[in-house]
Tab-separated table of C-alpha atoms and ligand atoms in Angstrom:
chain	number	residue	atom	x	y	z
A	1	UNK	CA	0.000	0.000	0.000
A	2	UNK	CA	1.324	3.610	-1.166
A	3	UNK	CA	2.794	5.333	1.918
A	4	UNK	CA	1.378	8.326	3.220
A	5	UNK	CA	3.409	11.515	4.493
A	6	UNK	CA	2.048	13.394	7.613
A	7	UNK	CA	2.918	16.951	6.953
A	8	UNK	CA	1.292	19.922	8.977
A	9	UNK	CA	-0.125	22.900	6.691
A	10	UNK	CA	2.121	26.369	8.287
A	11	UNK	CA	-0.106	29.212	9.495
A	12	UNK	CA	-0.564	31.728	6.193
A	13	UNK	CA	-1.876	34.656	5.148
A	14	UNK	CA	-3.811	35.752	1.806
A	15	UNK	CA	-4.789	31.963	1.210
A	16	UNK	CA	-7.521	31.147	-0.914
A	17	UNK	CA	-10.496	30.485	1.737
A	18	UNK	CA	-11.671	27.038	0.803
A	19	UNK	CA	-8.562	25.921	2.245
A	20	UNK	CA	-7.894	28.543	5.156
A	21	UNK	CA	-10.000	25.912	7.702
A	22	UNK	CA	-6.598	23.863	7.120
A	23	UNK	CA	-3.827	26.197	8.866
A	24	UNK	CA	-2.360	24.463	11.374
A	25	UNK	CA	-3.930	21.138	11.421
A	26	UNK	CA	-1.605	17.767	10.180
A	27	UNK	CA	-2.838	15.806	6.931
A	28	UNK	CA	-1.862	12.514	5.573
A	29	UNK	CA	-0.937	12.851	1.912
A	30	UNK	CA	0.182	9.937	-0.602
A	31	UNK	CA	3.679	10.110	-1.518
A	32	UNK	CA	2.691	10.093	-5.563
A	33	UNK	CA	1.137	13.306	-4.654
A	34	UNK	CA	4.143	14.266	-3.215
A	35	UNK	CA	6.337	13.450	-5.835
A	36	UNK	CA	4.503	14.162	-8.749
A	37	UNK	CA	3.887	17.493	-8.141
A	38	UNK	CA	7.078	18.311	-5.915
A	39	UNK	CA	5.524	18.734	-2.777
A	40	UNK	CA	8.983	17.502	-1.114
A	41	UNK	CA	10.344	20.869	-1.784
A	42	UNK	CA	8.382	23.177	0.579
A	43	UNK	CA	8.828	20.455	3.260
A	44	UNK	CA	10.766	21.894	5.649
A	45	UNK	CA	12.878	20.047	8.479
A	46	UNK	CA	10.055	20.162	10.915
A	47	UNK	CA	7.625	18.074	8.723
A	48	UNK	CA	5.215	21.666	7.890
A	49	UNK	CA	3.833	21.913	4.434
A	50	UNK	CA	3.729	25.441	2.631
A	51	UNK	CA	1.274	24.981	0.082
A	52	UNK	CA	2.524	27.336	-2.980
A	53	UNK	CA	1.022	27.971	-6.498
A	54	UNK	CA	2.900	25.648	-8.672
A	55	UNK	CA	1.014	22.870	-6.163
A	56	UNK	CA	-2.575	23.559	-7.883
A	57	UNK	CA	-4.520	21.315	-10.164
A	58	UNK	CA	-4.158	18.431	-8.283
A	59	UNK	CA	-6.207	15.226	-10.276
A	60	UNK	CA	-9.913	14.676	-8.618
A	61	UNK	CA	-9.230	11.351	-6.536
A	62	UNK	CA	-6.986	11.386	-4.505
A	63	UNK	CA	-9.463	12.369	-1.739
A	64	UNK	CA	-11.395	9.536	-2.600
A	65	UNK	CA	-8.727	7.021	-2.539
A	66	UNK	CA	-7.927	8.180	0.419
A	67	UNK	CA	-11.266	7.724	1.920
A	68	UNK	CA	-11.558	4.015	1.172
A	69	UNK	CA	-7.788	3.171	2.293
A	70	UNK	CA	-9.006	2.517	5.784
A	71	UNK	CA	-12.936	2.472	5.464
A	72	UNK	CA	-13.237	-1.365	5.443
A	73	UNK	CA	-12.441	-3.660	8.516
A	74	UNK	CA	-11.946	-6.926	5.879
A	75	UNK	CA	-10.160	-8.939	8.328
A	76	UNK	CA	-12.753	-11.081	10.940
A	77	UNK	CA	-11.902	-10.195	14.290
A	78	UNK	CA	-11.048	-13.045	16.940
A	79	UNK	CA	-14.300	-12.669	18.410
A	80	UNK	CA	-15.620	-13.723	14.916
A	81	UNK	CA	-13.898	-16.871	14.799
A	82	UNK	CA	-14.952	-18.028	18.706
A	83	UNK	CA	-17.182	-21.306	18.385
A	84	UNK	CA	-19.645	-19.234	20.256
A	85	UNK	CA	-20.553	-15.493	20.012
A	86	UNK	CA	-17.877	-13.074	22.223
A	87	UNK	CA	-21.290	-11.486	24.541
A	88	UNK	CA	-21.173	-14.531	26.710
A	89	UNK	CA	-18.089	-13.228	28.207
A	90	UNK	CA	-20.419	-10.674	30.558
A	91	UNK	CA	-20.719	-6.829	29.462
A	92	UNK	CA	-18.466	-5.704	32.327
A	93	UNK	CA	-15.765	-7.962	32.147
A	94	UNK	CA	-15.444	-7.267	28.679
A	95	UNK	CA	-15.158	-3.487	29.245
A	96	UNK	CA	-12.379	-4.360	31.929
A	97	UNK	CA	-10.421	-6.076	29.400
A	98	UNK	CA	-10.866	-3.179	26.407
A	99	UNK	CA	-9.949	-1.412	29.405
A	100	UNK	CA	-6.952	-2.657	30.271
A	101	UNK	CA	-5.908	-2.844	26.823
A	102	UNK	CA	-6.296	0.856	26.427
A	103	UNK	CA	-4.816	1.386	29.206
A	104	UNK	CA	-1.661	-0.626	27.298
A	105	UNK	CA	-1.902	1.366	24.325
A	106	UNK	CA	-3.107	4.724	25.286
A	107	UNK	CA	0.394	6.672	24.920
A	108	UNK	CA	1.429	4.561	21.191
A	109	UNK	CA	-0.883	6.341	19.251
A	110	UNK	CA	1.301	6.367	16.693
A	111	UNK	CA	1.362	2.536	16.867
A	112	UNK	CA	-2.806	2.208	16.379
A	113	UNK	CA	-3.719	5.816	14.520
A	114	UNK	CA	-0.715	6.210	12.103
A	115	UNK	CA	-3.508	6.487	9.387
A	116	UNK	CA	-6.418	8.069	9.917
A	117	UNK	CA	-4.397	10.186	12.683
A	118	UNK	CA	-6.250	10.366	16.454
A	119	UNK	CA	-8.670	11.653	17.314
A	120	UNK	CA	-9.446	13.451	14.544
A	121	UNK	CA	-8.039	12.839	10.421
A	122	UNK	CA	-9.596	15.230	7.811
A	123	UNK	CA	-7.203	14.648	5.097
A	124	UNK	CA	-9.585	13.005	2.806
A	125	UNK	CA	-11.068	16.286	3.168
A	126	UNK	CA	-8.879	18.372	2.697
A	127	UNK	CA	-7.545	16.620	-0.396
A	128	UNK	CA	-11.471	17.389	-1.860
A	129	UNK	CA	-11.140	20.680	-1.247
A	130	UNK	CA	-7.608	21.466	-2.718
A	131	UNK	CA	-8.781	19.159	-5.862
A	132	UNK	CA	-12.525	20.365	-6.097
A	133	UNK	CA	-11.353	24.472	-5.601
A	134	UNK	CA	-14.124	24.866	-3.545
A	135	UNK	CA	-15.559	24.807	0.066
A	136	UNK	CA	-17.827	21.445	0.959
A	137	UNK	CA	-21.300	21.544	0.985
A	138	UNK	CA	-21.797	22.038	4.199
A	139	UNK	CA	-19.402	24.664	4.846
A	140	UNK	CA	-21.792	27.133	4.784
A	141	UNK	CA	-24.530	27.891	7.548
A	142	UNK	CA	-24.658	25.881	10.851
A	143	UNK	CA	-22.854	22.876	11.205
A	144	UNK	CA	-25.250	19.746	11.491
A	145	UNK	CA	-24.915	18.161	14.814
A	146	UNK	CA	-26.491	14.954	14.073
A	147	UNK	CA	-26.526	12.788	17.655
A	148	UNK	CA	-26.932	8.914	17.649
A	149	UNK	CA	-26.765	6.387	20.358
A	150	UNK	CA	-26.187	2.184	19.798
A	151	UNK	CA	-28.719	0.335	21.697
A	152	UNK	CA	-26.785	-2.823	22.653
A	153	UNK	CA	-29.342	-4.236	24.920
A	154	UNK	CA	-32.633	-3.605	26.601
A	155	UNK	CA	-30.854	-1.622	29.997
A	156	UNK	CA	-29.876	0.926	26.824
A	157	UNK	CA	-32.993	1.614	25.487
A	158	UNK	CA	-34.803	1.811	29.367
A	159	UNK	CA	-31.899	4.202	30.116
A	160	UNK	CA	-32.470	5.793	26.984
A	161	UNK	CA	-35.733	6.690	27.428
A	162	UNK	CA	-35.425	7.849	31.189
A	163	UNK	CA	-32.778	9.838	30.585
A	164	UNK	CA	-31.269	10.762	27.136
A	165	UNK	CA	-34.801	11.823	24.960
A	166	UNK	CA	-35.421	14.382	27.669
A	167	UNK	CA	-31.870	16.444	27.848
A	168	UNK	CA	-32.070	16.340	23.428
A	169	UNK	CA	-36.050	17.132	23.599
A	170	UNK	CA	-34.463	20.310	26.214
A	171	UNK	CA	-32.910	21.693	23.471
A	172	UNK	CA	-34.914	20.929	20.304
A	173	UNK	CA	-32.280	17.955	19.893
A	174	UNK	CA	-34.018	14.660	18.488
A	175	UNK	CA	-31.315	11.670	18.065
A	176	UNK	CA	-31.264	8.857	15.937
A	177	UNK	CA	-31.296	5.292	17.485
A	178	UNK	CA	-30.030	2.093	16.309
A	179	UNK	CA	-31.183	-1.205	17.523
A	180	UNK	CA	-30.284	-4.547	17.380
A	181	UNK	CA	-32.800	-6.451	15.895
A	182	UNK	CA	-31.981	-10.090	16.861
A	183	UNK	CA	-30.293	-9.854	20.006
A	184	UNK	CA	-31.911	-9.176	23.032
A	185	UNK	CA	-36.451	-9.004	23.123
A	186	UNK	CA	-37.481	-5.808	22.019
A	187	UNK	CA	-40.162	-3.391	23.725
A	188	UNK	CA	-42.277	-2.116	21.301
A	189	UNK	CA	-43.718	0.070	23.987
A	190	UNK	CA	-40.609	1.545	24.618
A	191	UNK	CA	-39.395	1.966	21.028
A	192	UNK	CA	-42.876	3.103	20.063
A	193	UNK	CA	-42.609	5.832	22.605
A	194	UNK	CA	-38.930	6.960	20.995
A	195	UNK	CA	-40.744	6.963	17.414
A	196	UNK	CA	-43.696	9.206	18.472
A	197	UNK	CA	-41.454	11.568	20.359
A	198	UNK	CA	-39.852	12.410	16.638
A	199	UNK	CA	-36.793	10.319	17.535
A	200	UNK	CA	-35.148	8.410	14.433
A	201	UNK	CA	-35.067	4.267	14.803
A	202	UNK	CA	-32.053	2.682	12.763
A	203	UNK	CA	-30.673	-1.169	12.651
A	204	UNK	CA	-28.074	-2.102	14.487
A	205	UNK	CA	-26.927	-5.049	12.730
A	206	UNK	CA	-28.523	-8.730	13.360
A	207	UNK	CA	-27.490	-10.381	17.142
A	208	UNK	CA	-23.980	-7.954	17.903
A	209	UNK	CA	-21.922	-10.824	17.272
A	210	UNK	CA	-19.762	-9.235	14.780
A	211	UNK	CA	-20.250	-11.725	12.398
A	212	UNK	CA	-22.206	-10.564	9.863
A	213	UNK	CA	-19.905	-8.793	7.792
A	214	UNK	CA	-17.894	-11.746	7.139
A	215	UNK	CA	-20.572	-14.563	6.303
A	216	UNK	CA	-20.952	-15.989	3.144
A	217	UNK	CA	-23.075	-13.645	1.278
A	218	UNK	CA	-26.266	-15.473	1.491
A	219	UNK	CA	-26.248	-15.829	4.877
A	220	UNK	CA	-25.247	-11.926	5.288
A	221	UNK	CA	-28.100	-10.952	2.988
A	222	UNK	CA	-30.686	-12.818	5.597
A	223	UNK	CA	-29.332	-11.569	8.390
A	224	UNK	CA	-29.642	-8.081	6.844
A	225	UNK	CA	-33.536	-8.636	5.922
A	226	UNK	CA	-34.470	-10.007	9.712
A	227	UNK	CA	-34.502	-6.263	10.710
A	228	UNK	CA	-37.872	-6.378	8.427
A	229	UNK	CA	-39.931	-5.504	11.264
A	230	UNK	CA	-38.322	-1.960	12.849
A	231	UNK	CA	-37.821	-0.713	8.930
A	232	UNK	CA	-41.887	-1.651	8.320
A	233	UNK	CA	-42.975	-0.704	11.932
A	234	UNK	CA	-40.782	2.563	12.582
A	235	UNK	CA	-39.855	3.602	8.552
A	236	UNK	CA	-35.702	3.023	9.202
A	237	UNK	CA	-34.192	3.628	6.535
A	238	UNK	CA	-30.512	3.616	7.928
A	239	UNK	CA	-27.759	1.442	9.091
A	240	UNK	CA	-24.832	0.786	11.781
A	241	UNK	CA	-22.504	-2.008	12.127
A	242	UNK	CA	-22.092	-3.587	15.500
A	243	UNK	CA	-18.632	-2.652	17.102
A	244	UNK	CA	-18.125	-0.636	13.536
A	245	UNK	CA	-17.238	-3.986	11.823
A	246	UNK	CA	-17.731	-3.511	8.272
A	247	UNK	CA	-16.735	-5.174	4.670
A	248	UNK	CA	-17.247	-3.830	1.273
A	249	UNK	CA	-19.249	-6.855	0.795
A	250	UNK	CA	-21.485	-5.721	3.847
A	251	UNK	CA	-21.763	-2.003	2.389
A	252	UNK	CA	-23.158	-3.469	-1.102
A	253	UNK	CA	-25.517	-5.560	0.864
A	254	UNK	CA	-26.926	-2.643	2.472
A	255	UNK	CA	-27.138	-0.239	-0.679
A	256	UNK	CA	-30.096	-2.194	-1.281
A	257	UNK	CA	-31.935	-2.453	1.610
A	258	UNK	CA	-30.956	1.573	3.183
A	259	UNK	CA	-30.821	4.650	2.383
A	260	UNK	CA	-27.707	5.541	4.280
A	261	UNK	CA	-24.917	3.725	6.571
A	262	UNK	CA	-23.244	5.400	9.391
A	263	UNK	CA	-20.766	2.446	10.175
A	264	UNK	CA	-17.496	4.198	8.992
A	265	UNK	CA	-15.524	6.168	11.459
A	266	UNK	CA	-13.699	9.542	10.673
A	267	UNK	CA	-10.943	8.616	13.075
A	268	UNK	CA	-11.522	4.835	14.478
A	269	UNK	CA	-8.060	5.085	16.664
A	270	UNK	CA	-7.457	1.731	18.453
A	271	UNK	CA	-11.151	0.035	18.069
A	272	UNK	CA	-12.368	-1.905	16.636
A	273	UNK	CA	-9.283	-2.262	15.195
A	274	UNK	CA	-6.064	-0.059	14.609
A	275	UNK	CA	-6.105	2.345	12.191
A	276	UNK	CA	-9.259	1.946	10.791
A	277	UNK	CA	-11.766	5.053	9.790
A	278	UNK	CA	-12.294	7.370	6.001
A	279	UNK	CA	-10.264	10.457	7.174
A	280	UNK	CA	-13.546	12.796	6.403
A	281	UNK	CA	-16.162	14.104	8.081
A	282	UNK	CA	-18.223	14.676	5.124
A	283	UNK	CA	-21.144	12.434	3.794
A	284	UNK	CA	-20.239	10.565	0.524
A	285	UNK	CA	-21.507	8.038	-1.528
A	286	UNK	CA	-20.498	4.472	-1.505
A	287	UNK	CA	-21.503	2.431	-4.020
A	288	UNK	CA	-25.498	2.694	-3.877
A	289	UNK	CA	-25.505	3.897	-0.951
A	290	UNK	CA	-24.682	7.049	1.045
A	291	UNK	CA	-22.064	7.362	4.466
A	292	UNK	CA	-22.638	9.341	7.121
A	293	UNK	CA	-19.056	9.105	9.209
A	294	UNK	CA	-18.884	8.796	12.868
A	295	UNK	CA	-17.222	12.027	13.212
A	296	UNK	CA	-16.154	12.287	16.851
A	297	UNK	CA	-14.895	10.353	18.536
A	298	UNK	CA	-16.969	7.596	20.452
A	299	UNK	CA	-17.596	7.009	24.119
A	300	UNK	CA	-16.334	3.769	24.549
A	301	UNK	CA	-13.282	4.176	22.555
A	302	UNK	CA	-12.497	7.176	25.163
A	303	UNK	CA	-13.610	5.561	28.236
A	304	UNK	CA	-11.601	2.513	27.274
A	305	UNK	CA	-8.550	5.100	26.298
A	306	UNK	CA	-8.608	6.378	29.925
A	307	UNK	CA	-10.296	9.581	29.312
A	308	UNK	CA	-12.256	11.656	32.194
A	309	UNK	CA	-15.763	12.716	31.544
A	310	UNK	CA	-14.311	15.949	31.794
A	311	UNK	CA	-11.395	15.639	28.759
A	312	UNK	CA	-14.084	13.716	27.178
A	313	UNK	CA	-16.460	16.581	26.787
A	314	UNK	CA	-12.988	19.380	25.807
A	315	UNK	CA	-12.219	16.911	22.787
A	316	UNK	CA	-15.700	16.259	21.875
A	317	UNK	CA	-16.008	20.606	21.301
A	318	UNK	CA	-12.623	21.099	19.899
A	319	UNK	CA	-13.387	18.333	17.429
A	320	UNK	CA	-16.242	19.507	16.705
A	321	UNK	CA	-14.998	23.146	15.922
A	322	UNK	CA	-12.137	21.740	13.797
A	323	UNK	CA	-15.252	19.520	11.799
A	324	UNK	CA	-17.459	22.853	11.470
A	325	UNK	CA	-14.572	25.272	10.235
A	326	UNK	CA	-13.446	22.197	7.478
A	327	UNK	CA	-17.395	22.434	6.702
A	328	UNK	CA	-17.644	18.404	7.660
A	329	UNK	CA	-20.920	17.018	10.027
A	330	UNK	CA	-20.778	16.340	13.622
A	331	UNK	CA	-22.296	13.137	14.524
A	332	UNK	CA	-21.839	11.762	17.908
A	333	UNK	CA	-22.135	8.098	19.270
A	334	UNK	CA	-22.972	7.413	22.953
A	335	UNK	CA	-24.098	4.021	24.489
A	336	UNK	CA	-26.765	4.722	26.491
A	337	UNK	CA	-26.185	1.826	28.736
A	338	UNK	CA	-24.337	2.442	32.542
A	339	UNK	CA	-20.873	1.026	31.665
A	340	UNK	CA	-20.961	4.004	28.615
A	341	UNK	CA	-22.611	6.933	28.939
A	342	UNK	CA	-25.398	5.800	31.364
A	343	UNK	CA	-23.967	6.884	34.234
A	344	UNK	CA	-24.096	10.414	36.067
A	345	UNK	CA	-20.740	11.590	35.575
A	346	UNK	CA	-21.361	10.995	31.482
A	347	UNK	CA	-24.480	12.155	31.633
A	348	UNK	CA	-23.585	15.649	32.875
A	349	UNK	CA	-20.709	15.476	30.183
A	350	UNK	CA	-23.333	14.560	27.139
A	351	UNK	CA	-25.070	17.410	28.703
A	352	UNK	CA	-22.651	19.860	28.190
A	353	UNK	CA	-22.310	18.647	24.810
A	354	UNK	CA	-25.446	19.770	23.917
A	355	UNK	CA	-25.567	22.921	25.909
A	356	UNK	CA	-22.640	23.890	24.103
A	357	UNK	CA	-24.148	23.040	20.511
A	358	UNK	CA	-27.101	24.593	21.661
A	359	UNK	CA	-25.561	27.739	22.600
A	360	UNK	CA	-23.354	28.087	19.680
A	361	UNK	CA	-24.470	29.661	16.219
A	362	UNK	CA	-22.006	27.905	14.149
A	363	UNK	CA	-23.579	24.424	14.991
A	364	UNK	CA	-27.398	23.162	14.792
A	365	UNK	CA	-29.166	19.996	15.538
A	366	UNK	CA	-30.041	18.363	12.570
A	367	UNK	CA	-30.926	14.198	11.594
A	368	UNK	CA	-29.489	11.942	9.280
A	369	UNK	CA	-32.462	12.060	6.858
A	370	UNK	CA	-32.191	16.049	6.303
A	371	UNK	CA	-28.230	15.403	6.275
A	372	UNK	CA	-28.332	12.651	2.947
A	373	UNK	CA	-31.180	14.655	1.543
A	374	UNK	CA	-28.339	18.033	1.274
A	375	UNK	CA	-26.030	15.439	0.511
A	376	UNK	CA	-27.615	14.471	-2.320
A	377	UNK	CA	-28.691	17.730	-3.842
A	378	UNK	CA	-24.804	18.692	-3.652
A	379	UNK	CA	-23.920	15.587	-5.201
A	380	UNK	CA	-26.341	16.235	-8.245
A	381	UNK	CA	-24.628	16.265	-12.058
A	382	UNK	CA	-25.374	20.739	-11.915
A	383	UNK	CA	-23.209	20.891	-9.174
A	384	UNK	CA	-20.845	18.665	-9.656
A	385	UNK	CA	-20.195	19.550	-13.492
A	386	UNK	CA	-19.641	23.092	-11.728
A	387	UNK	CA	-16.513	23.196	-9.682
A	388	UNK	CA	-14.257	25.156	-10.470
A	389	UNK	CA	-10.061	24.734	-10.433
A	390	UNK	CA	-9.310	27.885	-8.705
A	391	UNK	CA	-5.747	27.674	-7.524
A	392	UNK	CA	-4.938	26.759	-3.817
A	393	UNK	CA	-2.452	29.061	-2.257
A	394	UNK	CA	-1.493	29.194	0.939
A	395	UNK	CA	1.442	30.935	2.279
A	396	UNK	CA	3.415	32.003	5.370
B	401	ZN	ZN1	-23.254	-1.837	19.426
């Protein structure tokens, strides 16, 4: 696989604004991009990257490469190949032992997020923008803040509902919910009750044994259609992959049966396995279908890292100001269950996540159906057949 080259974009003056969001932040660029166009040159000793002139025109996919580099998780996981599925090993003990091997990894980063970077990679991005000429579509106007939560088990959704709808109904939030269809007996009273209160329902893969993706294809195509009953009963129309396990092979599967998939992580970090994620923050389409990244960072992945509540919520915000001023969309996963986010001390953090979205003008509360439905008017032959080439040029 072509190596990449992490270079950091210098702070610069009289840029052209499409790319200004960039200043500062590190990127991972292929090295054909660096040597056919001579981007060695302004390299300086300390690994910064002055973007000149002679460095425009760039061909249209390099962002998209770069996107599907690390999208897919094609190798099964252990917990695939056990003769019996990995959730009899009890919820808390397993949380011990992600724990513990957080705890292991927490300060080699460089080990588990050399590509897409931690805890946040826009480089896919910012290649679009530098080959496009132009800002994203959602660079201008608030920021969607789209907020989602997996529903593992039946304590999630009870928790859910007693604690979560309430602080996002407090500030106009609504949040979109995936459940696992097969797994655990679902209560329609419950889930009803999350549907009539303007909440989204989404699937959650089959039983959360993360093996799905990597069944023959027959047998992943019948898993996929034994969520029949939430898409009929609550209209989903969109997809995420237990523990973010997810194959090509899976993604076709789903272009039929969804609208969208929200499986693929900007910046996956150590779980579910190293270096995984797309590098963007921006929806795109994939095949038939369209992806909605996990843009921030997720709760268990931070608990897991070691993370206070309290650094949890300051990365959360300054991600999500780096994902508004690159003109990406926030979306946010939280458990709901007690070992997650269930708990006071995360609860008061996911509340002052969305006091602070609330309160700012640069984001607002949106759902993954209004989200593809821009995406797709962007995406449309006008506007595409319209970008323009206008030359990147950033400078100290
Ligand atoms: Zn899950």
């Amino acid at each position: 696989m072509e190596e990449l080259i992490a270079v950091r974009v210098q702070e610069a003056s009289g840029v052209s604004p499409h790319l200004l969001w960039a200043r500062g932040g590190t990127f991972h660029l292929p090295s054909s991009l660096v040597e056919r166009y001579g981007l060695g040159e302004p390299l300086s000793a300390d690994g910064s990257l002055q973007i000149s002139p002679k460095m425009a025109g760039i061909a249209v996919s390099y962002g998209a490469e770069l996107r599907l580099r690390r999208a897919f998780t094609e190798k099964p996981p252990w917990s695939c190949r056990l003769p019996v599925s990995y959730q009899i090993i009890p919820p808390r003990l397993r949380s011990l032992l992600a724990s513990a091997l957080g705890f292991w990894q927490r300060h080699q980063v460089s080990r588990w997020a050399a590509f897409p970077g931690w805890p946040l990679d826009l480089s896919a991005d910012f290649l679009e923008d530098w080959e496009s000429g132009h800002p994203g579509c959602f660079a201008s106007g608030p920021t969607p803040v789209i907020l989602t939560h997996d529903l593992d088990s039946a304590e999630g959704l009870a928790n859910l509902v007693k604690w979560f709808l309430e602080a996002e109904e407090a500030v106009g939030a609504r949040s979109t919910n995936f459940v696992v269809p097969c797994a655990w007996p679902l209560d329609h009273s419950l889930l009803g009750q999350v549907h009539k209160r303007g909440h989204e329902i989404g699937v959650h893969g089959y039983d959360h044994s993360n093996r799905t993706p990597f069944l023959d294809g027959e047998t992943r195509r019948r898993r996929l259609t034994e969520a029949r009953d939430l898409l009929e009963r609550y209209g989903a129309v969109g997809y995420r992959a237990p523990s973010l396990f997810r194959t090509e092979a899976l993604l076709k599967d789903l272009a039929g049966l969804y609208t969208y998939d929200s499986s693929i992580p900007t910046s996956g970090g150590l779980f579910p396995v190293p270096n995984n994620g797309c590098a963007s923050a921006r929806p795109f389409r994939l095949g038939g279908i369209m992806e909605i990244p996990l843009s921030l960072p997720r709760d268990g992945s931070l608990r897991f890292l070691g993370y206070s509540p309290d650094q949890v919520l300051d990365l959360w915000i300054d991600c999500a100001q780096k994902i508004a001023a690159s003109g990406g969309v926030v979306v946010l996963l939280t458990h709901c269950e007690s070992r997650f986010s269930g708990n006071a001390a995360m609860l008061h953090t996911y509340r002052g996540f969305l006091k602070f979205v609330a309160s700012s003008g640069d984001f607002a509360f949106s759902s993954m159906v209004e989200v593809v439905q821009r995406a797709h008017n962007f995406a449309s032959p006008e506007s595409v057949a319209n970008i323009s080439h206008d030359k990147p040029v950033l400078s100290s």
